[in-house]
Short mmCIF file of C-alpha atoms and ligand atoms in Angstrom, two decimals:
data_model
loop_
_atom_site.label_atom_id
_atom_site.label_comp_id
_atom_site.label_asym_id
_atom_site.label_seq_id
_atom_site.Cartn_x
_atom_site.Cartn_y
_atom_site.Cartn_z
CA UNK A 727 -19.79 1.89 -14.24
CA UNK A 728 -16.09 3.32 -15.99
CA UNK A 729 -14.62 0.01 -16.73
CA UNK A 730 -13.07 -0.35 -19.32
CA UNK A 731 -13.00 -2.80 -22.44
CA UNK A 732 -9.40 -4.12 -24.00
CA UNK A 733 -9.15 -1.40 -26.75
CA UNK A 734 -10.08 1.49 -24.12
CA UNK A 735 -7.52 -0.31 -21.57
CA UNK A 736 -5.11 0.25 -24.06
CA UNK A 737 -5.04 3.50 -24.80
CA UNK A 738 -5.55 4.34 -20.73
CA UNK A 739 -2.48 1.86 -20.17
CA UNK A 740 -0.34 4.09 -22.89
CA UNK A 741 -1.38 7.81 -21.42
CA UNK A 742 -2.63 8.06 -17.78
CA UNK A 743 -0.21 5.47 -16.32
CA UNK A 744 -0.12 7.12 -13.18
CA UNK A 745 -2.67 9.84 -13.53
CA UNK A 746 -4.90 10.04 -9.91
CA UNK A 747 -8.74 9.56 -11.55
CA UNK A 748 -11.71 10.78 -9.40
CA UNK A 749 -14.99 9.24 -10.60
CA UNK A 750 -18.84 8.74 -10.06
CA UNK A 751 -18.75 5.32 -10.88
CA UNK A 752 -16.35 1.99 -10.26
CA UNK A 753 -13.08 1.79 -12.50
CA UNK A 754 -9.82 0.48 -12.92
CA UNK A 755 -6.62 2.75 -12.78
CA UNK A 756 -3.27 1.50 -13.76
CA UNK A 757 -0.76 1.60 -11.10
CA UNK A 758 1.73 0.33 -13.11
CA UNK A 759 3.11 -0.72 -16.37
CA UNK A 760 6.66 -2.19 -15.93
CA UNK A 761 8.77 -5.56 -15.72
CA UNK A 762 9.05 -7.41 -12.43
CA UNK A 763 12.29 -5.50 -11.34
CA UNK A 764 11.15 -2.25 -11.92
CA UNK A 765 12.51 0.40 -14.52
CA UNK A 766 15.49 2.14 -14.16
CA UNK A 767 15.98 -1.60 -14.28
CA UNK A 768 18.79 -3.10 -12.37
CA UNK A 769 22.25 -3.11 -14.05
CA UNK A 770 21.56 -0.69 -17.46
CA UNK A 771 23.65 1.79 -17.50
CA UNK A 772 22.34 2.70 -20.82
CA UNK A 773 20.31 5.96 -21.97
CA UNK A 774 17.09 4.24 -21.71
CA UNK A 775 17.39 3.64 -17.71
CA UNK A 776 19.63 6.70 -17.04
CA UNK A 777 17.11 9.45 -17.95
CA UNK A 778 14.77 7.87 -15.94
CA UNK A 779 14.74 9.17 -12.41
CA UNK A 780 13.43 6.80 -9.21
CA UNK A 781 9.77 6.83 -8.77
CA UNK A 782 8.66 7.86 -12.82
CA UNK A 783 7.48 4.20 -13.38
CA UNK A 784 6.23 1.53 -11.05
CA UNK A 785 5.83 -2.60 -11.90
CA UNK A 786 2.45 -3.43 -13.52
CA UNK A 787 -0.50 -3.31 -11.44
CA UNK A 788 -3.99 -2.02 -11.77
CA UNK A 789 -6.35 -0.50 -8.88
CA UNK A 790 -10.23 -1.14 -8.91
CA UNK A 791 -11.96 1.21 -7.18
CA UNK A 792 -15.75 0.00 -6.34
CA UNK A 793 -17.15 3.38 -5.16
CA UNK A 794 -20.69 2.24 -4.33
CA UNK A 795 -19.15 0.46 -1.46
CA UNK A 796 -15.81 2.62 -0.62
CA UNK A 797 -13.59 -0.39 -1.60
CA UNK A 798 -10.04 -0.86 -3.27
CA UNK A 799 -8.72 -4.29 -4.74
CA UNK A 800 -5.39 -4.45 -6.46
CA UNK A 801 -4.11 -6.73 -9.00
CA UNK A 802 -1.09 -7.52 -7.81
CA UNK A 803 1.36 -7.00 -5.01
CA UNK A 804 4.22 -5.51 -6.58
CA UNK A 805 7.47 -4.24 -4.61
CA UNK A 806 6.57 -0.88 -5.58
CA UNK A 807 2.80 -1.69 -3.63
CA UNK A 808 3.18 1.24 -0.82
CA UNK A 809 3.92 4.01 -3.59
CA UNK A 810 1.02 2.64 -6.01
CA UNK A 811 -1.48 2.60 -2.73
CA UNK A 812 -1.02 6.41 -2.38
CA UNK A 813 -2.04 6.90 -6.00
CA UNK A 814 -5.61 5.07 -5.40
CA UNK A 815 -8.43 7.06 -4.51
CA UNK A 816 -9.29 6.78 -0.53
CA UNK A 817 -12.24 6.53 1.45
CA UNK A 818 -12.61 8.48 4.94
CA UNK A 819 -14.13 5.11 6.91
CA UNK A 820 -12.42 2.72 4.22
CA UNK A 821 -9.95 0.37 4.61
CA UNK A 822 -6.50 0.22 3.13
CA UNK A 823 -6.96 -3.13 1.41
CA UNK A 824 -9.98 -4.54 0.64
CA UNK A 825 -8.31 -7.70 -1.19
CA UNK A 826 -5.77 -8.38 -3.72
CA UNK A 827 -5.60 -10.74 -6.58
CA UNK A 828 -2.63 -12.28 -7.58
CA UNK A 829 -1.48 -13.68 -10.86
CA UNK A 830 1.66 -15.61 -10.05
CA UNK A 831 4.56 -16.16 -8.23
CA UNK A 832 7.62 -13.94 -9.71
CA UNK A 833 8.90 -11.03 -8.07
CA UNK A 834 6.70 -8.09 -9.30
CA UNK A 835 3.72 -9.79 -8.79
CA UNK A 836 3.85 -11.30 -5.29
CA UNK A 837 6.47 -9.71 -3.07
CA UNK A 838 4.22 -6.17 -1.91
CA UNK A 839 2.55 -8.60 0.32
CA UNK A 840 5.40 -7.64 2.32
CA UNK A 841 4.41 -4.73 3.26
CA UNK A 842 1.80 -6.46 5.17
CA UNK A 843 3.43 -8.36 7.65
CA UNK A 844 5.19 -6.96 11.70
CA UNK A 845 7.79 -4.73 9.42
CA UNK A 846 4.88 -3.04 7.18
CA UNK A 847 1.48 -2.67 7.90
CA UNK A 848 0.31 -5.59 9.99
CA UNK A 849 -2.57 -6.04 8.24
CA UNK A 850 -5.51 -7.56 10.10
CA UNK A 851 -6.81 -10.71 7.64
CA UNK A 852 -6.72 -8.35 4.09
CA UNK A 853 -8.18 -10.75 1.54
CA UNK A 854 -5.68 -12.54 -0.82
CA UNK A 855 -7.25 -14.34 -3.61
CA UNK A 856 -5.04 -16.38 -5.34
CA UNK A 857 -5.28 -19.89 -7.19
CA UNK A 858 -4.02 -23.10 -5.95
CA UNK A 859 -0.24 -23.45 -6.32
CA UNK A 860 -0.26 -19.76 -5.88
CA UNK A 861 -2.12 -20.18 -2.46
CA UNK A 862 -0.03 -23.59 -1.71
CA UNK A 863 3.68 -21.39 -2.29
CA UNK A 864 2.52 -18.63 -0.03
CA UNK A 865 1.25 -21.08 2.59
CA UNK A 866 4.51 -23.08 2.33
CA UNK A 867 7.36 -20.66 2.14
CA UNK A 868 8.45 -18.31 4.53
CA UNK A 869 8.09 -15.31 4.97
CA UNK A 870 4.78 -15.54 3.56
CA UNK A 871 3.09 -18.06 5.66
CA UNK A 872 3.88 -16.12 8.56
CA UNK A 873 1.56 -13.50 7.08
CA UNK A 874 -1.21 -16.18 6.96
CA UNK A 875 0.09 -17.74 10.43
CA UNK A 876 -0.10 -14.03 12.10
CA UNK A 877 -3.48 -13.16 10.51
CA UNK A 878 -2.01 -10.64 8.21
CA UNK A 879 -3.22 -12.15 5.19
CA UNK A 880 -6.29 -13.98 4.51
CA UNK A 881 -5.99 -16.31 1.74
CA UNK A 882 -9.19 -16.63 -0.57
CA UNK A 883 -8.19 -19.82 -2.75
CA UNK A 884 -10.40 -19.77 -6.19
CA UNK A 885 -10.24 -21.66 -9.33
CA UNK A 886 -9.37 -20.91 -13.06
CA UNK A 887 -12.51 -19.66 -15.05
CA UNK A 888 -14.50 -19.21 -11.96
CA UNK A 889 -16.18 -16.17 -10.76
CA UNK A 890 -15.56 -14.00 -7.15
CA UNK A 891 -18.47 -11.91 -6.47
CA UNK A 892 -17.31 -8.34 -5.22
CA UNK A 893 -20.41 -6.49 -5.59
CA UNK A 894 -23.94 -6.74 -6.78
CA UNK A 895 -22.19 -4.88 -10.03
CA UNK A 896 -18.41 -6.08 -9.85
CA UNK A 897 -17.65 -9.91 -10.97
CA UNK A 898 -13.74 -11.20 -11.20
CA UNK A 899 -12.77 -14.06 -13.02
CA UNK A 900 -9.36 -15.52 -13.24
CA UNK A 901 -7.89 -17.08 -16.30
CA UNK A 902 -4.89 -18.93 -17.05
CA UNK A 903 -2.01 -17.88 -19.39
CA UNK A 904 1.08 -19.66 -20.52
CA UNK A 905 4.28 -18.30 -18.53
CA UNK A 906 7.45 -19.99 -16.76
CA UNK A 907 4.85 -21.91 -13.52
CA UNK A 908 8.17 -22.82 -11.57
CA UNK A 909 6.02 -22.03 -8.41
CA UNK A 910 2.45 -21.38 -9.24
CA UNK A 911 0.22 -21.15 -12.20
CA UNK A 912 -0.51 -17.58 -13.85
CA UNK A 913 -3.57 -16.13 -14.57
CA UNK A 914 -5.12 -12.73 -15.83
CA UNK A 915 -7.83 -11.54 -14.60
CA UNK A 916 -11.45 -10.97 -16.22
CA UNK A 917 -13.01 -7.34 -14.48
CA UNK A 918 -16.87 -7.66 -15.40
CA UNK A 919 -18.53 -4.27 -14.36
CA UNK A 920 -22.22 -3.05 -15.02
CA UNK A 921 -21.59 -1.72 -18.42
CA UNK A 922 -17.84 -2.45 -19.21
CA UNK A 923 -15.30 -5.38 -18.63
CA UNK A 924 -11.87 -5.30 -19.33
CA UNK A 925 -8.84 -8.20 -19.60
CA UNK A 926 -5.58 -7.46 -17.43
CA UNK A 927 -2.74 -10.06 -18.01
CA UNK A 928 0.04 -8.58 -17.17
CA UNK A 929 2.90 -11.39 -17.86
CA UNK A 930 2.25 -14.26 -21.11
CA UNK A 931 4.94 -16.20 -22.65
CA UNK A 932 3.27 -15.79 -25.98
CA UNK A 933 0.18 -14.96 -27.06
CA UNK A 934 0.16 -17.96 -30.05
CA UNK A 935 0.92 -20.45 -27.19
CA UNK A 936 -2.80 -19.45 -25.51
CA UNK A 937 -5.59 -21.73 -26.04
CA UNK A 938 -7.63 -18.34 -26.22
CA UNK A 939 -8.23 -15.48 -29.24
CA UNK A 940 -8.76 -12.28 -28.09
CA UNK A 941 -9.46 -11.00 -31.98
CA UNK A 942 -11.66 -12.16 -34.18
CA UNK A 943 -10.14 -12.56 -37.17
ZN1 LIG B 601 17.41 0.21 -19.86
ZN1 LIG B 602 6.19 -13.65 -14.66
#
């Protein structure tokens, strides 16, 4: 099992961002590691965002790859999805989707889904785990509930701290994390694998406002 713990996440977040990664085992590959609106970000003009070209960076996301049963999950829908699916590794009889977990309701973390609807893919009921308020905004607001109305989507509604079973060897666990909840709550998400787990949170107001240490001091 190649998942990976916080430290190792790290240093994989830092220098295979994008980097295809065949394996043996399950693992995790970043898919992205940028801010909601993508980078060159909207509106700079400046050095940082015009050396950049289209396409170099995509919003944060991370792949999990569960090989002993040809499945892919992402974290995250992000606006950049249909790019960072080409980067995950594929399975000849596999599916496109096998479900995707989502942390909370601003743009680069919600809006890939889409991709799934008449326009995109029309997905046939691809598993969308996402907590309550999450699950509530998506079943409220258009367009998303026509995903859910058309049998696009499929949502999976589960609870802070509690685990989803993917495998005999892959458990996920969401966990909340202070951020701006103007439309759902936000979590992170625990990855237990055999050997390895690893933490992905990929939006926090601050850390000192979490009820949680990561470091023991
Ligand atoms: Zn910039
Ligand atoms: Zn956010």
């Amino acid at each position: 099992m190649k998942l990976f713990n916080l430290s190792v996440f790290i240093v994989f977040f830092t220098f295979f961002s994008n980097a295809q990664i065949q394996s043996e085992s399950d693992y995790v590959q970043i898919l992205g590691i940028v801010q909601d609106a993508g980078y060159p970000h909207i509106g700079c003009e400046k050095d940082c965002c015009e050396l950049v070209k289209p396409g170099d960076y995509f919003v944060s996301c991370i792949g999990l790859v569960d090989k002993a049963n040809n499945k892919r999950y992402l974290f995250d829908a992000t606006p950049d999805m249909h790019n960072q699916l080409n980067l995950l590794e594929k399975f000849p009889n596999g599916n496109l989707i096998d479900g995707i977990f989502l942390t909370h309701a601003h743009i680069g973390h919600y809006t890939g889904l889409m991709y799934l609807g008449r326009e995109g893919l029309g997905g046939n009921k691809i598993k969308v785990y996402a907590l309550k308020r999450m699950a509530a905004f998506l079943r409220k607001n258009g367009p998303w509930n026509q995903l859910i109305k058309l049998k696009n989507i499929d949502i999976q509604t589960i609870s802070n701290k509690n685990f989803t079973k993917l495998s005999k060897n892959i458990l996920v666990i969401p966990i909340k994390v202070p951020h701006r909840d103007e439309y759902s709550e936000t979590v992170g998400y625990k990855i237990i694998g055999k050997t390895k787990k690893i933490l992905f949170i990929p939006d926090i107001d601050k850390w000192n406002e979490w009820e949680k240490i990561l470091l023991k001091r």
